[in-house]
PDB file of C-alpha atoms in Angstrom:
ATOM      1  CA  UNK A   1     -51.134-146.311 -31.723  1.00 38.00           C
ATOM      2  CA  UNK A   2     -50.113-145.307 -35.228  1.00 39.00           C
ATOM      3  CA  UNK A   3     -46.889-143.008 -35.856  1.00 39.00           C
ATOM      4  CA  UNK A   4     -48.911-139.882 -36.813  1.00 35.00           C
ATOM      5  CA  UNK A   5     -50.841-139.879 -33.191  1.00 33.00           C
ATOM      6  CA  UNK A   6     -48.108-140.426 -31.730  1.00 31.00           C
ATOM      7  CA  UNK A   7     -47.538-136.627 -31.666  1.00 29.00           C
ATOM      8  CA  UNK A   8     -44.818-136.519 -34.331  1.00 27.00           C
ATOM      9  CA  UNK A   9     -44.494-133.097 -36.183  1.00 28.00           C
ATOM     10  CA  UNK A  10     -42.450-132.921 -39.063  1.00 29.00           C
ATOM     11  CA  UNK A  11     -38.781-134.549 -39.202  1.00 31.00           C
ATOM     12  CA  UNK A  12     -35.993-133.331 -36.895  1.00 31.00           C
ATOM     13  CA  UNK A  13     -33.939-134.179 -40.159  1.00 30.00           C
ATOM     14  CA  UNK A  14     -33.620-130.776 -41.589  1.00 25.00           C
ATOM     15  CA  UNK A  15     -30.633-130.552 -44.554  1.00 26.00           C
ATOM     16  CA  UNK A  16     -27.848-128.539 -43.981  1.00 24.00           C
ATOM     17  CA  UNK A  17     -24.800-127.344 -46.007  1.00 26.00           C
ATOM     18  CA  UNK A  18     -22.305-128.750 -45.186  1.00 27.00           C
ATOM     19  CA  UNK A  19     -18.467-126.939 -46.288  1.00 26.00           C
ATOM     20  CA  UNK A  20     -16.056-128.812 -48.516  1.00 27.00           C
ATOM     21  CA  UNK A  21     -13.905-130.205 -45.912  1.00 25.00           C
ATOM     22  CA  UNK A  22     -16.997-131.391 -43.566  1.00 27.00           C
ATOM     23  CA  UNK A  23     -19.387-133.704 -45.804  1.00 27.00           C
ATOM     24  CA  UNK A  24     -20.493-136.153 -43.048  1.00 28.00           C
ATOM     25  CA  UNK A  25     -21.816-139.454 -44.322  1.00 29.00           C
ATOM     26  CA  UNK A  26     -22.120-142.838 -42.613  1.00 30.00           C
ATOM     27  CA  UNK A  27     -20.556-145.491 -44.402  1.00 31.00           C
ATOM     28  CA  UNK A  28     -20.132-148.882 -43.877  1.00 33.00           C
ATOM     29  CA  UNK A  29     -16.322-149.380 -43.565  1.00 29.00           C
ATOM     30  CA  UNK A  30     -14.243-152.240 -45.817  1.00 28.00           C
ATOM     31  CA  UNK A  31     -12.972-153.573 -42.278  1.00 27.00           C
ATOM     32  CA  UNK A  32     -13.988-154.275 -38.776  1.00 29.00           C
ATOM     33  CA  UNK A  33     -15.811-151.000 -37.044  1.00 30.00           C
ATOM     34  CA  UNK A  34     -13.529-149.840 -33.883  1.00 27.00           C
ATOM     35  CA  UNK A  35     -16.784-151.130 -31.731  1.00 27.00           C
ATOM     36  CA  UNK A  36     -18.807-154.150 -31.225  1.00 32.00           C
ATOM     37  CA  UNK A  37     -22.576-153.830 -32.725  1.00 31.00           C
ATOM     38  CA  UNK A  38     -24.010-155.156 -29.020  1.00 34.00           C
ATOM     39  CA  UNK A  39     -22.057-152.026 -27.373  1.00 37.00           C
ATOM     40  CA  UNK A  40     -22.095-149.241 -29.775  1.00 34.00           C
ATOM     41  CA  UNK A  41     -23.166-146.158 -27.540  1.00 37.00           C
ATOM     42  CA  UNK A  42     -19.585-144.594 -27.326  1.00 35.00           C
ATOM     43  CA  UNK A  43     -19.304-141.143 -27.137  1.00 37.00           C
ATOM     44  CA  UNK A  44     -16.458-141.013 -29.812  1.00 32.00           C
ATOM     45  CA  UNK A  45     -14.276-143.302 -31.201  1.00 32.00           C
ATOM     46  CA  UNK A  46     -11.359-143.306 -34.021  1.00 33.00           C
ATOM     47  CA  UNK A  47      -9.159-145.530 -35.973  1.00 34.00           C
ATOM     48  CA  UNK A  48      -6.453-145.320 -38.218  1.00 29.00           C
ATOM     49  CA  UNK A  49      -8.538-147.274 -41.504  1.00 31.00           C
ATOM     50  CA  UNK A  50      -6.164-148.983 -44.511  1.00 34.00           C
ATOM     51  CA  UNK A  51      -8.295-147.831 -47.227  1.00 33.00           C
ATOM     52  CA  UNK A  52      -7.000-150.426 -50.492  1.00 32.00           C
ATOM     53  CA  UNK A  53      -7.596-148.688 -53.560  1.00 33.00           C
ATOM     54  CA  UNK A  54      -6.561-151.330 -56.173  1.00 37.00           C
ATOM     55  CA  UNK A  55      -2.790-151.117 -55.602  1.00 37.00           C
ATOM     56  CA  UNK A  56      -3.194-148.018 -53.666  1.00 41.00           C
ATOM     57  CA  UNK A  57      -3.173-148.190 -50.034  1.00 40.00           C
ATOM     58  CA  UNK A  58      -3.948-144.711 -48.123  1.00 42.00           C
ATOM     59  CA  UNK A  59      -4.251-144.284 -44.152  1.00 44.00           C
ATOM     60  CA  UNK A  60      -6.835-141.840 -42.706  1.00 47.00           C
ATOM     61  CA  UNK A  61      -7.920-141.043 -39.439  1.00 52.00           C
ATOM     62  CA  UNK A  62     -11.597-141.058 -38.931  1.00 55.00           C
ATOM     63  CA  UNK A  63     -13.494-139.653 -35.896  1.00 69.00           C
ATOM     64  CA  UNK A  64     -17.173-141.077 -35.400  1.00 74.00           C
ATOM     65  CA  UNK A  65     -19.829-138.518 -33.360  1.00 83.00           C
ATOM     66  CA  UNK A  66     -21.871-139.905 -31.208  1.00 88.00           C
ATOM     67  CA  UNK A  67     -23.622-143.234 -31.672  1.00 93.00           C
ATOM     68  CA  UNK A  68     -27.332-142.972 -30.555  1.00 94.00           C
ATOM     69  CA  UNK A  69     -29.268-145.832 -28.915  1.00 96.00           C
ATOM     70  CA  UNK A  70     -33.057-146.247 -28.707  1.00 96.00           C
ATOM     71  CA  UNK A  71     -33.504-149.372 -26.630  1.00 96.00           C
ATOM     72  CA  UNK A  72     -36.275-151.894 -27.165  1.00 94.00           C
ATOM     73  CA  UNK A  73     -39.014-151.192 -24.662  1.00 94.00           C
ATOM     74  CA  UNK A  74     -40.530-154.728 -25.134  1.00 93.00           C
ATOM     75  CA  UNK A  75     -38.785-158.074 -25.815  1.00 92.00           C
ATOM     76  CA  UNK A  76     -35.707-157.541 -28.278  1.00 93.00           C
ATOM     77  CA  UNK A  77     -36.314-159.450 -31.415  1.00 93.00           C
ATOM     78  CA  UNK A  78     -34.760-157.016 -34.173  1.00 94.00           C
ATOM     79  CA  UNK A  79     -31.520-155.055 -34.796  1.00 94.00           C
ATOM     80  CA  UNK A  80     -32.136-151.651 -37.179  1.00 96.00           C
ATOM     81  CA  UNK A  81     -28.953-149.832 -37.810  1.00 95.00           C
ATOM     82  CA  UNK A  82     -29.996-146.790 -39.237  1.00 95.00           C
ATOM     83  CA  UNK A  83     -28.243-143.999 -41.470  1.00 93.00           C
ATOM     84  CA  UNK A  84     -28.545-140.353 -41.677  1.00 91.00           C
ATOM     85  CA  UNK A  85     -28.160-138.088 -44.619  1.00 87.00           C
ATOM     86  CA  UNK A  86     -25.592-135.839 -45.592  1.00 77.00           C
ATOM     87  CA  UNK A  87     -25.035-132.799 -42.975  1.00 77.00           C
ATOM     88  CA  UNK A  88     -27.601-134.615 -40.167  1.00 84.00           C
ATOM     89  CA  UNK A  89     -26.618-136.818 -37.411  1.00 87.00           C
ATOM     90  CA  UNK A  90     -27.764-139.898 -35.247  1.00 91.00           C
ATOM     91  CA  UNK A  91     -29.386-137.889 -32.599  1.00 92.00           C
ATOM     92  CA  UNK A  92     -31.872-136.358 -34.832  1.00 93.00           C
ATOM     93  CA  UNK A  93     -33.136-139.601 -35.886  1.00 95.00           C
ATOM     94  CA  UNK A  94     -32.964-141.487 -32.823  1.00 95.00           C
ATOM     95  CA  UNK A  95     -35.413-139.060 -31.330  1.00 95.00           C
ATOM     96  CA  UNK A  96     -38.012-139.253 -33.975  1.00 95.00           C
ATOM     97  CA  UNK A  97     -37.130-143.654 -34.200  1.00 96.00           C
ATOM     98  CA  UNK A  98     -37.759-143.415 -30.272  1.00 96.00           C
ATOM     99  CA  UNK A  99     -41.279-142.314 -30.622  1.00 95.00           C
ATOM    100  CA  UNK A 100     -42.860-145.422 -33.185  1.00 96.00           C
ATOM    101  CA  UNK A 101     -44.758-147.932 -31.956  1.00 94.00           C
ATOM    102  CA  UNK A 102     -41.997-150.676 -32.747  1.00 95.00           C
ATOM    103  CA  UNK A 103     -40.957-151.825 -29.121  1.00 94.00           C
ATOM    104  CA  UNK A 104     -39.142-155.123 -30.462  1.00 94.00           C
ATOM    105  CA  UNK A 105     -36.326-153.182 -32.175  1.00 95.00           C
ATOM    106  CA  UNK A 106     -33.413-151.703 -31.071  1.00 95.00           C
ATOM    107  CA  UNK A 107     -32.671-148.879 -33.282  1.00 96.00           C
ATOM    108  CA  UNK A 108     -28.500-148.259 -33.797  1.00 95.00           C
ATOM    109  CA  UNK A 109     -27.920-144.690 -35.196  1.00 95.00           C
ATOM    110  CA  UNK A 110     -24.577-143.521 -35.799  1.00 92.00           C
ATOM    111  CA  UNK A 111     -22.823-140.483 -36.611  1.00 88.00           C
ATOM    112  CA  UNK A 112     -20.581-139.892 -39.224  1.00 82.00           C
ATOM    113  CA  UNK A 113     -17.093-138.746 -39.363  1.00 75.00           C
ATOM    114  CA  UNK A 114     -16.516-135.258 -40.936  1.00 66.00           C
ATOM    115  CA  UNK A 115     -14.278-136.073 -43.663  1.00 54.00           C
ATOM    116  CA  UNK A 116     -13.733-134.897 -47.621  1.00 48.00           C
ATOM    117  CA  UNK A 117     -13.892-138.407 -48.907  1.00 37.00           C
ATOM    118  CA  UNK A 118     -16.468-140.887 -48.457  1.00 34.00           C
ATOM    119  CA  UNK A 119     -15.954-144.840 -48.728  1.00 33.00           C
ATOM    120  CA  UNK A 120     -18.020-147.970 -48.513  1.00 33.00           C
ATOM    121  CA  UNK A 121     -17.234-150.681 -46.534  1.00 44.00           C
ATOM    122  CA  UNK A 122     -18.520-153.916 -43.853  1.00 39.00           C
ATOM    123  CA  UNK A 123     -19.563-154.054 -40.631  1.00 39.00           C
ATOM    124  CA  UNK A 124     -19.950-157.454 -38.289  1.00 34.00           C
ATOM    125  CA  UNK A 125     -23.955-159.014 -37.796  1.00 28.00           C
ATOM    126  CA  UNK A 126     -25.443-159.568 -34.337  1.00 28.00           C
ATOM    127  CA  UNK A 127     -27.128-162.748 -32.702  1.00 35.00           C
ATOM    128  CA  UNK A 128     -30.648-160.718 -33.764  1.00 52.00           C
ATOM    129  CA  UNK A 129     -32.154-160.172 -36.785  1.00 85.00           C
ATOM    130  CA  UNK A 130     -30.080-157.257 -38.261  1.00 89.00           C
ATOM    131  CA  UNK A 131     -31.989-154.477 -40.540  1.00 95.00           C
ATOM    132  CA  UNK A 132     -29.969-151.296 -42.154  1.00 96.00           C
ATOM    133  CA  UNK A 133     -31.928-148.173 -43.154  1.00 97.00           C
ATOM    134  CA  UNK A 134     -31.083-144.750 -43.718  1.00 96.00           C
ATOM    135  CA  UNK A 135     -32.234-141.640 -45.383  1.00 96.00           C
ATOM    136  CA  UNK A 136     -30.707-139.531 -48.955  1.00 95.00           C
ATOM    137  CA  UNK A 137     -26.826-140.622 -48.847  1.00 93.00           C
ATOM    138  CA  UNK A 138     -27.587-143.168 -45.736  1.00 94.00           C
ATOM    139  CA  UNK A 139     -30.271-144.572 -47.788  1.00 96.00           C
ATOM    140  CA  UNK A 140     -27.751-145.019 -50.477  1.00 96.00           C
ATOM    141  CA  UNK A 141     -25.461-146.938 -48.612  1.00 94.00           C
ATOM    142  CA  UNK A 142     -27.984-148.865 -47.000  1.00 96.00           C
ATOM    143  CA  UNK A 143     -28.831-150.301 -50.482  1.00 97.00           C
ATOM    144  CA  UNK A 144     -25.610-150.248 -51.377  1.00 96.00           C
ATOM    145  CA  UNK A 145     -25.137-152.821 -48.213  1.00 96.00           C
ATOM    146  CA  UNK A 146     -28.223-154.898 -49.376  1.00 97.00           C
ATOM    147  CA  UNK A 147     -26.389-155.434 -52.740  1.00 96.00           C
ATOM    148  CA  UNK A 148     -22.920-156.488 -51.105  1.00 96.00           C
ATOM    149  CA  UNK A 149     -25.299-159.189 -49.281  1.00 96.00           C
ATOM    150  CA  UNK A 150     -26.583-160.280 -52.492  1.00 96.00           C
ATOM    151  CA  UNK A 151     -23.446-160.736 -53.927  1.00 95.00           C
ATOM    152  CA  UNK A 152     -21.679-161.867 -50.614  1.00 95.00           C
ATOM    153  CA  UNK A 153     -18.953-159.133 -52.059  1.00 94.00           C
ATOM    154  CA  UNK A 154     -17.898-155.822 -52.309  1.00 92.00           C
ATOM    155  CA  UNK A 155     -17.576-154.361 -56.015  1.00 87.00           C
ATOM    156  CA  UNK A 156     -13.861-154.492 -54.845  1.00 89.00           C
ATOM    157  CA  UNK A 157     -13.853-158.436 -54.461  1.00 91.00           C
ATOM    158  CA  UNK A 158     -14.144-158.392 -50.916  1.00 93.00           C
ATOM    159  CA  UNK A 159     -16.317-160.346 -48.784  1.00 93.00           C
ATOM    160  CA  UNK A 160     -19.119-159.341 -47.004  1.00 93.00           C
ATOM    161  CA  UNK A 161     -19.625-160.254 -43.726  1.00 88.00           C
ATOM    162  CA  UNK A 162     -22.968-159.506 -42.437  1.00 88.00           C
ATOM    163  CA  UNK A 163     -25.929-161.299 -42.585  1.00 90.00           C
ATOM    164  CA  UNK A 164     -29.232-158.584 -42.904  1.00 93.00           C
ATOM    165  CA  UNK A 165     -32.731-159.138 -42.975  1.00 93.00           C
ATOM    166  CA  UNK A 166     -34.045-156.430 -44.590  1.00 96.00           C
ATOM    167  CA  UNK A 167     -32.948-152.985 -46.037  1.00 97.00           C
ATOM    168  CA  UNK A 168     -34.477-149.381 -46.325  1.00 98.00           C
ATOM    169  CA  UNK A 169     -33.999-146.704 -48.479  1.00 98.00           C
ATOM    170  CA  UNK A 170     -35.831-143.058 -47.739  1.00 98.00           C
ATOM    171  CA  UNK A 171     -35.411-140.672 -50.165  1.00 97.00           C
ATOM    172  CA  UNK A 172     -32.148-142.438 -52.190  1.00 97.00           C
ATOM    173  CA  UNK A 173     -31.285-145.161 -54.621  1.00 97.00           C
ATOM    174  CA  UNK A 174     -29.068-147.746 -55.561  1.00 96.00           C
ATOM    175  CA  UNK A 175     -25.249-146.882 -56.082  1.00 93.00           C
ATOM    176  CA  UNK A 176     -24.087-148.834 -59.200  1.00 86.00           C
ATOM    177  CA  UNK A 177     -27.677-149.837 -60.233  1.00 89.00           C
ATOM    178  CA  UNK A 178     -26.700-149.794 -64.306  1.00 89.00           C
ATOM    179  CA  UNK A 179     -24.360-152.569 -63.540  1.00 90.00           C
ATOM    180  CA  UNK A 180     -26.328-155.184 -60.848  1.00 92.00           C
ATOM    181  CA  UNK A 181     -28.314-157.033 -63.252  1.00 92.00           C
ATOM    182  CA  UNK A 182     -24.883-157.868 -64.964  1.00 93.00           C
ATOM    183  CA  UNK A 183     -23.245-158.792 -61.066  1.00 92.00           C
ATOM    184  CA  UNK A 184     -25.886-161.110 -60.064  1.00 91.00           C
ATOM    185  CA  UNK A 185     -26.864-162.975 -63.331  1.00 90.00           C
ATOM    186  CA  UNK A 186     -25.606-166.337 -63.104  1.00 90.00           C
ATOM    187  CA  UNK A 187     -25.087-166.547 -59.519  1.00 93.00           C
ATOM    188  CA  UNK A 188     -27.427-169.222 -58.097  1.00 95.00           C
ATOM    189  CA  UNK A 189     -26.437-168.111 -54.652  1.00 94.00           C
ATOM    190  CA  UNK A 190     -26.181-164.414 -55.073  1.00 95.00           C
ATOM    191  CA  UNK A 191     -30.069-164.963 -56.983  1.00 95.00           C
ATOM    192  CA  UNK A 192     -31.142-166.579 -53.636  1.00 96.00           C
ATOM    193  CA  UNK A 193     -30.331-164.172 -51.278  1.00 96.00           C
ATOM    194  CA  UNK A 194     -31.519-161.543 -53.700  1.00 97.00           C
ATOM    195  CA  UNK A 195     -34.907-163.016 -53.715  1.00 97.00           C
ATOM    196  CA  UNK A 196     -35.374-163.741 -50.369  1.00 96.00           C
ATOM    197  CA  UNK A 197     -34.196-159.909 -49.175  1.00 97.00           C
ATOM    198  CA  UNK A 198     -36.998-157.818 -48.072  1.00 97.00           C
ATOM    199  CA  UNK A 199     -35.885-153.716 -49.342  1.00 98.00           C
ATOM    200  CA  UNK A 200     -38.353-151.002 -48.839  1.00 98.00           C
ATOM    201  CA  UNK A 201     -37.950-148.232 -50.964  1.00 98.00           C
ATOM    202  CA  UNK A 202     -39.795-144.516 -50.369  1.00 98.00           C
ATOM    203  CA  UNK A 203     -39.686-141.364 -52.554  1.00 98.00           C
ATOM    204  CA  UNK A 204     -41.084-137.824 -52.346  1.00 98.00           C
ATOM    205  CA  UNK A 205     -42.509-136.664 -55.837  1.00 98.00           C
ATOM    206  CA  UNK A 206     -41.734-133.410 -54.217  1.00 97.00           C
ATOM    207  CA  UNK A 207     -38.306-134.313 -53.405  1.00 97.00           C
ATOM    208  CA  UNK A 208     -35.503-131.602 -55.613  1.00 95.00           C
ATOM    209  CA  UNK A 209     -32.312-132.728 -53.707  1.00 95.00           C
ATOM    210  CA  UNK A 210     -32.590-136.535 -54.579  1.00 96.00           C
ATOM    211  CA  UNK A 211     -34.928-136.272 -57.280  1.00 97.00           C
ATOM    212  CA  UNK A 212     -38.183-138.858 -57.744  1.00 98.00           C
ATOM    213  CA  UNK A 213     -36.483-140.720 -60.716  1.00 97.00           C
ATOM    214  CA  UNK A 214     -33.781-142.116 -59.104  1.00 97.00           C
ATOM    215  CA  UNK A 215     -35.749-143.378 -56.588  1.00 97.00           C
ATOM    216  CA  UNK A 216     -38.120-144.983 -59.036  1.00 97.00           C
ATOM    217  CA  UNK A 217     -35.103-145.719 -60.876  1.00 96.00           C
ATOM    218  CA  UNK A 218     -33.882-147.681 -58.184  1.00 97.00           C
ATOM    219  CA  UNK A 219     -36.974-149.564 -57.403  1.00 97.00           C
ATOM    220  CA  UNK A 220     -36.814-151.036 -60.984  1.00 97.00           C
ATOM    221  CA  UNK A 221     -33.538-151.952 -61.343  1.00 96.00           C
ATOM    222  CA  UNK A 222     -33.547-154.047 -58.094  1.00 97.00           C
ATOM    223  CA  UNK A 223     -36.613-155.580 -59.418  1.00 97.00           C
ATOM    224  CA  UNK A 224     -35.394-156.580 -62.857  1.00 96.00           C
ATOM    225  CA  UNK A 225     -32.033-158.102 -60.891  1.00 96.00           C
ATOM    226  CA  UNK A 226     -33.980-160.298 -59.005  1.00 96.00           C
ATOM    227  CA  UNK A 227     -34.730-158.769 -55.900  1.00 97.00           C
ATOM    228  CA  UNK A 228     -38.362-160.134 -55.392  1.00 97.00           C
ATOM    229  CA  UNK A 229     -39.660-158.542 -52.619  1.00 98.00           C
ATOM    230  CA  UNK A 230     -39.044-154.844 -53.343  1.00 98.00           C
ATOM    231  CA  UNK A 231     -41.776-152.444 -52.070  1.00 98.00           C
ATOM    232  CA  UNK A 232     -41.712-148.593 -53.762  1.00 98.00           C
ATOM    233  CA  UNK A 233     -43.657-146.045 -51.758  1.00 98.00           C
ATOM    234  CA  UNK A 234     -44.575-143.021 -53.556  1.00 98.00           C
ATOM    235  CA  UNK A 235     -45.126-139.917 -51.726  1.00 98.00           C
ATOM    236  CA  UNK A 236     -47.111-137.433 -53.853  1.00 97.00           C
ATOM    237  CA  UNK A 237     -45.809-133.410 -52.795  1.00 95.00           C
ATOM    238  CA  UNK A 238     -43.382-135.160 -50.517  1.00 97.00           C
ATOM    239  CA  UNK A 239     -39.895-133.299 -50.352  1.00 97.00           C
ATOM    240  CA  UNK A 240     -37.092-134.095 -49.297  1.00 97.00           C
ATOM    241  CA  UNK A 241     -37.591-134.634 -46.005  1.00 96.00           C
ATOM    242  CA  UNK A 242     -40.133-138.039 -44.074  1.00 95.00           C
ATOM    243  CA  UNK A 243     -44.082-137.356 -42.772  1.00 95.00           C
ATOM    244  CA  UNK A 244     -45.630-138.807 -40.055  1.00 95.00           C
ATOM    245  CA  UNK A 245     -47.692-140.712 -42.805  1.00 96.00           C
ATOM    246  CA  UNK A 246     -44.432-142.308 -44.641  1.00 97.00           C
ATOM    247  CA  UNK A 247     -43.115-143.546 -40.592  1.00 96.00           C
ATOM    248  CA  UNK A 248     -46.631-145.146 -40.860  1.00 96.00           C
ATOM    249  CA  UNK A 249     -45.805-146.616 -43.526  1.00 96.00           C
ATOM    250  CA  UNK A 250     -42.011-147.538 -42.083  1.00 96.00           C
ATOM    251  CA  UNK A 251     -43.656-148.754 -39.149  1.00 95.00           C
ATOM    252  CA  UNK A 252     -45.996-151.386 -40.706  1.00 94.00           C
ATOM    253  CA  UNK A 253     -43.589-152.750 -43.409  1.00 96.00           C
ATOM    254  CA  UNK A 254     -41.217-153.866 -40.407  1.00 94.00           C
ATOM    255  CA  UNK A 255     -43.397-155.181 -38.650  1.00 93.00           C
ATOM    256  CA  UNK A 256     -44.692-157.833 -41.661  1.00 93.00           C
ATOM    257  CA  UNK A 257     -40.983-158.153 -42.942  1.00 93.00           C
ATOM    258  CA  UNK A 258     -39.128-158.402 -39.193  1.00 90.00           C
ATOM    259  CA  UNK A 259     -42.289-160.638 -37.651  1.00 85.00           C
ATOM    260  CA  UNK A 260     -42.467-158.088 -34.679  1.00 81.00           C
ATOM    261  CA  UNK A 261     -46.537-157.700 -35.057  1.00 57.00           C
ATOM    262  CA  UNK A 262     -48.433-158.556 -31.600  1.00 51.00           C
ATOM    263  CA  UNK A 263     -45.760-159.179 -29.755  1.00 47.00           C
ATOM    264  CA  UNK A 264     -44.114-157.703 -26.886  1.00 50.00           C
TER     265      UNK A 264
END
């Protein structure tokens, strides 16, 4: 059964407008999430973060929604922690992740914090094979994360802990792309893991909140840094907003990438 007979419609991701003071975006946190990965379907949780800024240290409270859960309906042999966009949330996406014909993965979608400020940070791995993904600003960060594993660092120096197996980027790009051919040259190590990183990469040619460009943009500079197994999907009329057609897509490139296909 393929994603579009499935009986999806168009995305439950619809983009809203968000005020100033309530800009949700998941990020991946510069110290240990309040939660273990395994156990993550908490109704609410918050921490008081230390959020180093070069010399600067500021404390904030941050309040996570709900984390959504879509269990594996067949034999668990992937981990996909997947990111929403700016103004969504994890239950929008775990009902249209529920519905794909991927029963080997169990799909981890949280919800942000509503908060003015938005950092980058680390989160621990599992015992599985551990995927992020994420869509416009989760995309971003889910890129953003596949760089840091590159590198085995934050742009801030410091380390990153988790060990992924492939990243996805819907309708986003690559945060500090100018400067990653400049990070990883050299680096025997960091060249390794870039290499041997599968990253997915889809773009609307429709898409006029996170424009085409950057999204091709992105492609290329991961490409030219040594990332060797980057796949760009172009989406011709495609907003911004995912199809039943691009899920297709999703669908089959995990399968390959994660080694889920025909089994159960």
């Amino acid at each position: 059964m393929s994603c579009a007979s499935s009986g999806l419609g168009a995305s439950p991701m619809c983009l809203l407008k968000p005020t100033k003071w309530q800009q949700p975006l998941f990020v991946l946190l510069q110290c240990p999430l309040p939660y273990e990965l395994p156990n993550l379907d908490k109704s609410k949780v918050a921490k008081i973060w230390q959020l180093g800024t070069g010399s600067t240290t500021v404390r904030r409270a941050f309040e996570f929604g709900r984390t959504h859960v879509v269990r594996p309906k067949g034999k668990h042999q992937a981990t996909v922690v997947w990111l929403h966009g700016l103004g969504d949330n994890g239950a929008s996406w775990s009902q249209l992740l529920e519905t794909l014909p991927l029963p080997n993965i169990k799909w981890i979608c949280p919800t942000a914090p509503s908060q003015p400020i938005s950092l980058f940070g680390g989160f621990p791995s599992t015992a599985f094979k551990l995927a992020v993904g994420g869509f416009s600003m989760g995309a971003a960060t889910s890129l953003y994360s596949a760089t840091c594993f590159a590198l085995g660092k934050y742009n801030n120096g410091n380390p990153y802990p988790a060990n992924i197996s492939a990243a996805v980027g819907l309708s986003g790009w690559v945060p500090c792309s100018k400067t990653l051919n400049s990070q990883l040259e050299g680096k025997d190590e960091a060249a390794r893991r870039a290499a041997s990183l599968p990253i997915l990469l889809c773009h609307g040619k429709g898409d006029d909140v996170v424009p085409f460009k950057f999204g091709e943009r992105s492609a290329k500079a991961l490409s030219s840094s040594g990332f060797r197994d980057v796949t760009f999907k172009v989406y011709n009329g495609l907003g911004h907003y995912t199809t039943p057609e691009e899920m297709d897509g999703l669908c089959t490139w995990f399968n390959s990438k994660l080694g889920l296909e025909g089994r159960s």
